Amino acid sequence: MSIVALTGGVGGAKLALGLQRVLAPDALVLVVNTGDDFVHLGLHVSPDIDTVVYTLTGLVNVETGWGRADETWTFMQALAGLGGETWFRLGDGDLAMHVERTRRLAAGESLSAVTAHLARRLGLGVKILPMSDDPVRTRIVTADGELDFQNYFVERRCVPVVTALGYAGADTARPAPGVLEALRAPGLEAVVICPSNPWLSIDPILAVPALRVALHDCAAPVIAVSPLVGGQAVKGPTAKIMAELGMPVYAAAVARHYEGLLDGFVLDERDAGDAAQIGVPVCIADTLMRDLADRERLARTTLEFAGTLAGGRGAP
Ligand code: FO1
């Protein structure tokens, strides 16, 4: 079995971990959002890539969902003492990732090569690909003006009212090496859109033109797992952004957002009433991932659902 999963950070990484645990290592390719990447304190930070790598290697801080467990903060404390910028917190161990990534990028390596190296060094078995090696930056247009992603998300704590989103650089960005190959692989059995924020985490991936076309054309069924549980986001500003963009806050609006790409939608059982308004086959499941068993169960359910749709796109 060969599966491609599109994911952002914390929410998506939970399902990515479930998929990793139920699939053979060479059967899973993760395509990760890089729209949140930015240069901070002179370092190239790739938050979603690191969140996925830490989650899948068991290094993640399970309380925050990002950063490392058992982290120390000597660097941040020293930086605060010097009057430096402390709104975005880089732990001592995490800092090593950004320093080594930045050094390798400056030496001419691509982001995908650096990612593969760092993931391998941390013991990750599955293939993790940035969506693109070209810079794409998510920009949030708010009632307070236009903000870079991390200034909106972390510094302003998602408080400003969102009026529009943009993905600077996406128009000319090419999928990273391996992405199109994975989507066109003859043995591909499903593409899973993880329950990440559609606007902040998945849309930057879909904004890479050749990637979107490949997704549209791919022979395997494309399935999205709803990021809403009981009409609410488990964590993060998905529901808030939907409301601010003038959308009804329910799962059917998420399915509609992915219209034209989807062959199936995994809907949380608390939102079962929305099923009739989703224009593709629906699988109703408990999508709340509290523990490891939940992650594995949702991964299995999603893959079984994909199996029932496999004929729909002409896959073998
Ligand atoms: N999120 C926060 O809310 N506050 C932080 O200080 C913070 C630091 C941080 C450092 C490294 C990293 O990889 C992620 C970090 N995040 C932090 C999470 C990150 O901003 C978001 O999870 C994603 O960008 C959204 O998916």
mmCIF file of C-alpha atoms and ligand atoms in Angstrom:
data_model
loop_
_atom_site.group_PDB
_atom_site.id
_atom_site.type_symbol
_atom_site.label_atom_id
_atom_site.label_comp_id
_atom_site.label_asym_id
_atom_site.label_seq_id
_atom_site.Cartn_x
_atom_site.Cartn_y
_atom_site.Cartn_z
ATOM 1 C CA MET A 1 0.000 0.000 0.000
ATOM 2 C CA SER A 2 1.268 3.470 -0.815
ATOM 3 C CA ILE A 3 -0.267 6.581 0.709
ATOM 4 C CA VAL A 4 0.475 10.293 0.356
ATOM 5 C CA ALA A 5 -0.669 12.540 3.194
ATOM 6 C CA LEU A 6 -0.820 16.341 2.999
ATOM 7 C CA THR A 7 -0.337 17.909 6.399
ATOM 8 C CA GLY A 8 0.344 21.034 8.369
ATOM 9 C CA GLY A 9 1.515 21.121 11.979
ATOM 10 C CA VAL A 10 -0.055 19.984 15.221
ATOM 11 C CA GLY A 11 -3.519 18.608 14.152
ATOM 12 C CA GLY A 12 -2.319 16.995 10.951
ATOM 13 C CA ALA A 13 0.744 15.480 12.604
ATOM 14 C CA LYS A 14 -1.504 13.462 14.927
ATOM 15 C CA LEU A 15 -3.076 11.626 11.994
ATOM 16 C CA ALA A 16 0.316 11.406 10.252
ATOM 17 C CA LEU A 17 1.567 9.569 13.347
ATOM 18 C CA GLY A 18 -1.411 7.201 13.161
ATOM 19 C CA LEU A 19 -0.685 6.537 9.482
ATOM 20 C CA GLN A 20 2.979 5.924 10.266
ATOM 21 C CA ARG A 21 1.988 3.343 12.880
ATOM 22 C CA VAL A 22 -0.355 1.367 10.645
ATOM 23 C CA LEU A 23 1.705 1.473 7.438
ATOM 24 C CA ALA A 24 5.118 0.130 6.462
ATOM 25 C CA PRO A 25 7.741 2.933 6.481
ATOM 26 C CA ASP A 26 8.172 2.857 2.693
ATOM 27 C CA ALA A 27 4.398 3.055 2.172
ATOM 28 C CA LEU A 28 3.915 6.600 3.449
ATOM 29 C CA VAL A 29 4.980 9.921 1.945
ATOM 30 C CA LEU A 30 4.201 13.093 3.889
ATOM 31 C CA VAL A 31 3.950 16.386 2.016
ATOM 32 C CA VAL A 32 4.253 19.192 4.542
ATOM 33 C CA ASN A 33 3.188 22.842 4.497
ATOM 34 C CA THR A 34 6.043 25.350 4.395
ATOM 35 C CA GLY A 35 3.874 28.470 4.211
ATOM 36 C CA ASP A 36 4.591 29.040 7.933
ATOM 37 C CA ASP A 37 8.355 29.034 7.396
ATOM 38 C CA PHE A 38 10.156 32.235 8.226
ATOM 39 C CA VAL A 39 13.544 33.645 9.065
ATOM 40 C CA HIS A 40 13.682 34.455 12.753
ATOM 41 C CA LEU A 41 16.763 35.673 14.626
ATOM 42 C CA GLY A 42 18.641 34.974 11.382
ATOM 43 C CA LEU A 43 17.551 31.321 11.376
ATOM 44 C CA HIS A 44 15.344 29.455 8.900
ATOM 45 C CA VAL A 45 12.500 28.010 10.966
ATOM 46 C CA SER A 46 10.189 25.401 9.361
ATOM 47 C CA PRO A 47 7.582 24.914 12.109
ATOM 48 C CA ASP A 48 5.305 22.394 10.397
ATOM 49 C CA ILE A 49 8.160 20.217 9.165
ATOM 50 C CA ASP A 50 9.656 20.183 12.658
ATOM 51 C CA THR A 51 6.301 19.482 14.294
ATOM 52 C CA VAL A 52 5.799 16.475 12.014
ATOM 53 C CA VAL A 53 9.371 15.229 12.514
ATOM 54 C CA TYR A 54 9.191 15.611 16.308
ATOM 55 C CA THR A 55 5.737 13.990 16.458
ATOM 56 C CA LEU A 56 6.717 10.999 14.351
ATOM 57 C CA THR A 57 10.008 10.451 16.184
ATOM 58 C CA GLY A 58 8.427 10.745 19.639
ATOM 59 C CA LEU A 59 10.448 13.860 20.460
ATOM 60 C CA VAL A 60 7.508 16.252 20.514
ATOM 61 C CA ASN A 61 6.277 18.197 23.498
ATOM 62 C CA VAL A 62 2.829 16.617 23.795
ATOM 63 C CA GLU A 63 1.434 19.520 25.829
ATOM 64 C CA THR A 64 2.057 22.181 23.190
ATOM 65 C CA GLY A 65 2.084 19.863 20.155
ATOM 66 C CA TRP A 66 5.156 21.718 18.828
ATOM 67 C CA GLY A 67 8.783 21.895 19.973
ATOM 68 C CA ARG A 68 10.631 19.211 21.902
ATOM 69 C CA ALA A 69 9.731 17.443 25.121
ATOM 70 C CA ASP A 70 12.096 18.008 28.072
ATOM 71 C CA GLU A 71 13.281 21.229 26.478
ATOM 72 C CA THR A 72 15.480 23.762 28.271
ATOM 73 C CA TRP A 73 15.245 27.503 27.674
ATOM 74 C CA THR A 74 18.688 28.906 28.539
ATOM 75 C CA PHE A 75 19.017 30.595 25.141
ATOM 76 C CA MET A 76 15.650 32.361 25.422
ATOM 77 C CA GLN A 77 16.389 33.508 28.963
ATOM 78 C CA ALA A 78 19.772 34.883 27.915
ATOM 79 C CA LEU A 79 18.170 36.551 24.889
ATOM 80 C CA ALA A 80 15.516 38.166 27.096
ATOM 81 C CA GLY A 81 18.341 39.429 29.348
ATOM 82 C CA LEU A 82 19.867 41.145 26.328
ATOM 83 C CA GLY A 83 16.550 42.755 25.362
ATOM 84 C CA GLY A 84 16.180 40.509 22.282
ATOM 85 C CA GLU A 85 13.006 39.302 20.576
ATOM 86 C CA THR A 86 11.283 36.650 22.660
ATOM 87 C CA TRP A 87 7.723 36.448 21.275
ATOM 88 C CA PHE A 88 8.612 33.303 19.304
ATOM 89 C CA ARG A 89 10.135 30.748 21.641
ATOM 90 C CA LEU A 90 13.014 28.585 20.492
ATOM 91 C CA GLY A 91 14.074 25.945 23.013
ATOM 92 C CA ASP A 92 17.730 24.979 23.309
ATOM 93 C CA GLY A 93 17.371 21.577 21.615
ATOM 94 C CA ASP A 94 15.007 22.921 18.965
ATOM 95 C CA LEU A 95 17.483 25.719 18.250
ATOM 96 C CA ALA A 96 19.936 23.118 16.961
ATOM 97 C CA MET A 97 17.462 22.191 14.192
ATOM 98 C CA HIS A 98 17.189 25.776 12.998
ATOM 99 C CA VAL A 99 20.944 26.409 13.199
ATOM 100 C CA GLU A 100 21.785 23.257 11.247
ATOM 101 C CA ARG A 101 18.998 23.836 8.703
ATOM 102 C CA THR A 102 20.166 27.418 8.161
ATOM 103 C CA ARG A 103 23.818 26.363 7.797
ATOM 104 C CA ARG A 104 22.981 23.714 5.208
ATOM 105 C CA LEU A 105 20.645 26.018 3.243
ATOM 106 C CA ALA A 106 23.354 28.696 3.201
ATOM 107 C CA ALA A 107 25.801 26.084 1.884
ATOM 108 C CA GLY A 108 23.461 25.513 -1.061
ATOM 109 C CA GLU A 109 21.424 22.467 -0.045
ATOM 110 C CA SER A 110 17.721 22.461 -0.863
ATOM 111 C CA LEU A 111 15.084 22.477 1.873
ATOM 112 C CA SER A 112 14.029 18.962 0.837
ATOM 113 C CA ALA A 113 17.616 17.676 1.113
ATOM 114 C CA VAL A 114 18.065 19.333 4.512
ATOM 115 C CA THR A 115 14.714 17.979 5.710
ATOM 116 C CA ALA A 116 15.581 14.451 4.603
ATOM 117 C CA HIS A 117 18.939 14.687 6.390
ATOM 118 C CA LEU A 118 17.565 16.031 9.665
ATOM 119 C CA ALA A 119 14.672 13.543 9.678
ATOM 120 C CA ARG A 120 17.050 10.647 9.027
ATOM 121 C CA ARG A 121 19.397 11.792 11.806
ATOM 122 C CA LEU A 122 16.454 11.827 14.216
ATOM 123 C CA GLY A 123 15.508 8.291 13.171
ATOM 124 C CA LEU A 124 12.450 8.994 11.025
ATOM 125 C CA GLY A 125 11.638 6.101 8.663
ATOM 126 C CA VAL A 126 8.926 7.612 6.475
ATOM 127 C CA LYS A 127 9.602 10.045 3.638
ATOM 128 C CA ILE A 128 8.913 13.653 4.589
ATOM 129 C CA LEU A 129 8.841 16.208 1.788
ATOM 130 C CA PRO A 130 8.365 19.961 2.033
ATOM 131 C CA MET A 131 5.631 20.944 -0.426
ATOM 132 C CA SER A 132 8.213 23.027 -2.288
ATOM 133 C CA ASP A 133 11.855 24.020 -2.096
ATOM 134 C CA ASP A 134 10.830 27.454 -3.343
ATOM 135 C CA PRO A 135 9.724 29.963 -0.716
ATOM 136 C CA VAL A 136 5.963 30.276 -0.227
ATOM 137 C CA ARG A 137 4.858 32.560 2.586
ATOM 138 C CA THR A 138 1.370 32.636 4.018
ATOM 139 C CA ARG A 139 0.176 36.198 4.473
ATOM 140 C CA ILE A 140 -2.849 37.075 6.563
ATOM 141 C CA VAL A 141 -4.866 40.121 5.599
ATOM 142 C CA THR A 142 -6.571 41.352 8.750
ATOM 143 C CA ALA A 143 -8.634 44.283 9.924
ATOM 144 C CA ASP A 144 -5.345 45.505 11.520
ATOM 145 C CA GLY A 145 -3.393 45.237 8.250
ATOM 146 C CA GLU A 146 -1.433 42.487 6.515
ATOM 147 C CA LEU A 147 0.608 40.196 8.741
ATOM 148 C CA ASP A 148 3.207 37.490 8.189
ATOM 149 C CA PHE A 149 1.958 34.129 9.373
ATOM 150 C CA GLN A 150 3.874 33.842 12.653
ATOM 151 C CA ASN A 151 3.173 37.469 13.577
ATOM 152 C CA TYR A 152 -0.533 36.679 13.202
ATOM 153 C CA PHE A 153 -0.422 33.209 14.755
ATOM 154 C CA VAL A 154 2.019 33.542 17.630
ATOM 155 C CA GLU A 155 2.731 37.228 18.258
ATOM 156 C CA ARG A 156 -0.897 38.378 17.833
ATOM 157 C CA ARG A 157 -2.371 35.034 19.036
ATOM 158 C CA CYS A 158 -4.781 34.883 16.046
ATOM 159 C CA VAL A 159 -6.723 37.815 17.529
ATOM 160 C CA PRO A 160 -6.897 40.114 14.452
ATOM 161 C CA VAL A 161 -9.974 39.549 12.298
ATOM 162 C CA VAL A 162 -8.998 37.783 9.057
ATOM 163 C CA THR A 163 -10.397 39.248 5.849
ATOM 164 C CA ALA A 164 -8.293 37.363 3.280
ATOM 165 C CA LEU A 165 -5.301 35.063 2.931
ATOM 166 C CA GLY A 166 -2.470 34.970 0.429
ATOM 167 C CA TYR A 167 0.381 32.609 -0.341
ATOM 168 C CA ALA A 168 3.242 34.774 -1.608
ATOM 169 C CA GLY A 169 5.486 32.945 -4.049
ATOM 170 C CA ALA A 170 3.053 30.082 -4.619
ATOM 171 C CA ASP A 171 2.294 30.993 -8.243
ATOM 172 C CA THR A 172 5.846 30.251 -9.319
ATOM 173 C CA ALA A 173 6.694 27.587 -6.735
ATOM 174 C CA ARG A 174 7.444 24.093 -8.008
ATOM 175 C CA PRO A 175 6.643 20.984 -6.001
ATOM 176 C CA ALA A 176 9.709 19.664 -4.161
ATOM 177 C CA PRO A 177 11.488 16.691 -5.750
ATOM 178 C CA GLY A 178 9.524 13.533 -5.055
ATOM 179 C CA VAL A 179 6.112 15.169 -4.613
ATOM 180 C CA LEU A 180 4.815 14.735 -8.171
ATOM 181 C CA GLU A 181 6.423 11.295 -8.383
ATOM 182 C CA ALA A 182 4.558 10.245 -5.225
ATOM 183 C CA LEU A 183 1.228 11.553 -6.554
ATOM 184 C CA ARG A 184 1.764 9.808 -9.900
ATOM 185 C CA ALA A 185 3.121 6.527 -8.516
ATOM 186 C CA PRO A 186 1.298 3.570 -10.103
ATOM 187 C CA GLY A 187 0.837 1.889 -6.710
ATOM 188 C CA LEU A 188 -0.652 4.955 -4.990
ATOM 189 C CA GLU A 189 -3.767 3.900 -3.097
ATOM 190 C CA ALA A 190 -4.946 7.116 -1.488
ATOM 191 C CA VAL A 191 -4.141 10.734 -0.808
ATOM 192 C CA VAL A 192 -5.160 11.825 2.669
ATOM 193 C CA ILE A 193 -5.666 15.491 3.487
ATOM 194 C CA CYS A 194 -4.978 15.533 7.215
ATOM 195 C CA PRO A 195 -7.234 17.467 9.636
ATOM 196 C CA SER A 196 -5.055 20.558 9.548
ATOM 197 C CA ASN A 197 -6.461 24.055 9.166
ATOM 198 C CA PRO A 198 -7.651 24.163 5.513
ATOM 199 C CA TRP A 199 -6.884 27.875 5.080
ATOM 200 C CA LEU A 200 -3.632 28.147 7.031
ATOM 201 C CA SER A 201 -2.042 24.733 6.524
ATOM 202 C CA ILE A 202 -3.493 22.918 3.503
ATOM 203 C CA ASP A 203 -4.245 25.791 1.112
ATOM 204 C CA PRO A 204 -0.560 26.826 0.894
ATOM 205 C CA ILE A 205 0.163 23.270 -0.334
ATOM 206 C CA LEU A 206 -2.740 23.401 -2.809
ATOM 207 C CA ALA A 207 -1.545 26.827 -3.980
ATOM 208 C CA VAL A 208 1.518 25.253 -5.617
ATOM 209 C CA PRO A 209 0.105 25.020 -9.152
ATOM 210 C CA ALA A 210 1.700 21.774 -10.401
ATOM 211 C CA LEU A 211 0.939 20.065 -7.106
ATOM 212 C CA ARG A 212 -2.736 20.977 -7.311
ATOM 213 C CA VAL A 213 -2.959 19.727 -10.888
ATOM 214 C CA ALA A 214 -1.261 16.442 -9.920
ATOM 215 C CA LEU A 215 -3.689 16.026 -7.046
ATOM 216 C CA HIS A 216 -6.610 16.703 -9.331
ATOM 217 C CA ASP A 217 -5.306 14.224 -11.920
ATOM 218 C CA CYS A 218 -4.094 11.492 -9.599
ATOM 219 C CA ALA A 219 -5.602 8.046 -10.051
ATOM 220 C CA ALA A 220 -6.020 7.311 -6.351
ATOM 221 C CA PRO A 221 -8.929 8.623 -4.260
ATOM 222 C CA VAL A 222 -8.350 11.881 -2.381
ATOM 223 C CA ILE A 223 -9.885 11.934 1.080
ATOM 224 C CA ALA A 224 -10.031 14.805 3.539
ATOM 225 C CA VAL A 225 -10.418 14.229 7.255
ATOM 226 C CA SER A 226 -12.550 16.957 8.786
ATOM 227 C CA PRO A 227 -10.680 19.369 11.076
ATOM 228 C CA LEU A 228 -13.953 20.139 12.883
ATOM 229 C CA VAL A 229 -15.322 18.098 15.761
ATOM 230 C CA GLY A 230 -18.816 18.998 16.840
ATOM 231 C CA GLY A 231 -18.634 22.114 14.651
ATOM 232 C CA GLN A 232 -15.543 23.373 16.463
ATOM 233 C CA ALA A 233 -11.806 23.251 15.876
ATOM 234 C CA VAL A 234 -10.031 20.892 18.289
ATOM 235 C CA LYS A 235 -7.257 23.472 18.625
ATOM 236 C CA GLY A 236 -6.406 26.624 16.737
ATOM 237 C CA PRO A 237 -8.363 29.218 14.788
ATOM 238 C CA THR A 238 -10.117 27.170 12.052
ATOM 239 C CA ALA A 239 -13.665 27.977 13.229
ATOM 240 C CA LYS A 240 -12.760 31.607 13.972
ATOM 241 C CA ILE A 241 -11.304 32.100 10.485
ATOM 242 C CA MET A 242 -14.299 30.436 8.802
ATOM 243 C CA ALA A 243 -16.656 32.777 10.607
ATOM 244 C CA GLU A 244 -14.508 35.809 9.810
ATOM 245 C CA LEU A 245 -14.398 34.859 6.131
ATOM 246 C CA GLY A 246 -18.208 34.781 6.169
ATOM 247 C CA MET A 247 -18.596 31.007 5.988
ATOM 248 C CA PRO A 248 -20.986 28.866 7.981
ATOM 249 C CA VAL A 249 -18.898 27.043 10.582
ATOM 250 C CA TYR A 250 -19.694 23.418 9.821
ATOM 251 C CA ALA A 251 -17.921 20.486 8.229
ATOM 252 C CA ALA A 252 -19.831 20.715 4.945
ATOM 253 C CA ALA A 253 -18.218 24.116 4.356
ATOM 254 C CA VAL A 254 -14.790 22.487 4.671
ATOM 255 C CA ALA A 255 -15.784 19.790 2.153
ATOM 256 C CA ARG A 256 -17.083 22.518 -0.158
ATOM 257 C CA HIS A 257 -13.794 24.364 0.214
ATOM 258 C CA TYR A 258 -11.985 21.312 -1.220
ATOM 259 C CA GLU A 259 -14.596 20.899 -3.973
ATOM 260 C CA GLY A 260 -13.275 19.384 -7.189
ATOM 261 C CA LEU A 261 -10.388 17.655 -5.415
ATOM 262 C CA LEU A 262 -12.165 15.207 -3.111
ATOM 263 C CA ASP A 263 -13.472 11.681 -3.583
ATOM 264 C CA GLY A 264 -14.372 11.179 0.048
ATOM 265 C CA PHE A 265 -14.736 12.999 3.349
ATOM 266 C CA VAL A 266 -14.244 11.648 6.863
ATOM 267 C CA LEU A 267 -16.781 13.414 9.040
ATOM 268 C CA ASP A 268 -16.787 13.417 12.812
ATOM 269 C CA GLU A 269 -19.706 11.500 14.331
ATOM 270 C CA ARG A 270 -20.751 14.608 16.265
ATOM 271 C CA ASP A 271 -21.283 16.346 12.913
ATOM 272 C CA ALA A 272 -23.178 13.440 11.312
ATOM 273 C CA GLY A 273 -26.097 15.794 10.590
ATOM 274 C CA ASP A 274 -23.910 17.542 7.985
ATOM 275 C CA ALA A 275 -23.477 14.361 5.907
ATOM 276 C CA ALA A 276 -26.296 15.065 3.464
ATOM 277 C CA GLN A 277 -24.720 18.396 2.525
ATOM 278 C CA ILE A 278 -21.341 16.935 1.620
ATOM 279 C CA GLY A 279 -21.197 16.283 -2.083
ATOM 280 C CA VAL A 280 -18.885 13.248 -1.946
ATOM 281 C CA PRO A 281 -19.079 9.881 -0.161
ATOM 282 C CA VAL A 282 -18.819 10.316 3.602
ATOM 283 C CA CYS A 283 -17.348 8.125 6.304
ATOM 284 C CA ILE A 284 -18.661 8.943 9.772
ATOM 285 C CA ALA A 285 -16.104 8.295 12.497
ATOM 286 C CA ASP A 286 -14.872 9.483 15.854
ATOM 287 C CA THR A 287 -12.135 11.847 14.623
ATOM 288 C CA LEU A 288 -11.069 13.175 18.034
ATOM 289 C CA MET A 289 -7.496 11.955 18.583
ATOM 290 C CA ARG A 290 -6.904 11.932 22.322
ATOM 291 C CA ASP A 291 -4.279 9.187 22.441
ATOM 292 C CA LEU A 292 -2.171 6.915 20.293
ATOM 293 C CA ALA A 293 -4.930 4.323 19.942
ATOM 294 C CA ASP A 294 -7.259 7.043 18.563
ATOM 295 C CA ARG A 295 -4.633 8.108 16.015
ATOM 296 C CA GLU A 296 -4.176 4.534 14.813
ATOM 297 C CA ARG A 297 -7.919 3.890 14.720
ATOM 298 C CA LEU A 298 -8.625 7.016 12.650
ATOM 299 C CA ALA A 299 -5.743 6.139 10.304
ATOM 300 C CA ARG A 300 -7.164 2.628 9.776
ATOM 301 C CA THR A 301 -10.708 3.935 9.289
ATOM 302 C CA THR A 302 -9.493 6.481 6.726
ATOM 303 C CA LEU A 303 -7.504 3.857 4.798
ATOM 304 C CA GLU A 304 -10.407 1.378 4.832
ATOM 305 C CA PHE A 305 -12.696 4.129 3.564
ATOM 306 C CA ALA A 306 -10.174 4.882 0.801
ATOM 307 C CA GLY A 307 -10.285 1.185 -0.128
ATOM 308 C CA THR A 308 -14.023 1.418 -0.731
ATOM 309 C CA LEU A 309 -13.502 4.383 -3.100
ATOM 310 C CA ALA A 310 -10.541 3.021 -5.003
ATOM 311 C CA GLY A 311 -12.521 2.141 -8.146
ATOM 312 C CA GLY A 312 -13.996 5.626 -8.389
ATOM 313 C CA ARG A 313 -10.974 7.238 -9.987
ATOM 314 C CA GLY A 314 -9.946 4.380 -12.207
ATOM 315 C CA ALA A 315 -7.293 3.080 -9.804
ATOM 316 C CA PRO A 316 -6.646 -0.682 -10.032
HETATM 317 N N1 FO1 B 1 3.785 28.384 18.716
HETATM 318 C C1 FO1 B 1 3.437 29.256 19.681
HETATM 319 O O1 FO1 B 1 2.252 29.417 19.944
HETATM 320 N N2 FO1 B 1 4.402 29.983 20.357
HETATM 321 C C2 FO1 B 1 5.724 29.839 20.096
HETATM 322 O O2 FO1 B 1 6.557 30.508 20.712
HETATM 323 C C3 FO1 B 1 6.113 28.879 19.105
HETATM 324 C C4 FO1 B 1 7.442 28.619 18.814
HETATM 325 C C5 FO1 B 1 7.773 27.608 17.884
HETATM 326 C C6 FO1 B 1 9.111 27.294 17.648
HETATM 327 C C7 FO1 B 1 9.444 26.307 16.747
HETATM 328 C C8 FO1 B 1 8.423 25.615 16.071
HETATM 329 O O3 FO1 B 1 8.756 24.642 15.208
HETATM 330 C C9 FO1 B 1 7.087 25.918 16.296
HETATM 331 C C10 FO1 B 1 6.752 26.917 17.205
HETATM 332 N N3 FO1 B 1 5.421 27.243 17.455
HETATM 333 C C11 FO1 B 1 5.092 28.162 18.419
HETATM 334 C C12 FO1 B 1 4.337 26.588 16.724
HETATM 335 C C13 FO1 B 1 4.062 27.229 15.358
HETATM 336 O O4 FO1 B 1 3.983 28.602 15.368
HETATM 337 C C14 FO1 B 1 2.716 26.737 14.846
HETATM 338 O O5 FO1 B 1 2.347 25.498 15.349
HETATM 339 C C15 FO1 B 1 2.652 26.522 13.372
HETATM 340 O O6 FO1 B 1 3.369 27.384 12.604
HETATM 341 C C16 FO1 B 1 1.212 26.407 12.902
HETATM 342 O O7 FO1 B 1 1.096 25.155 12.348
#
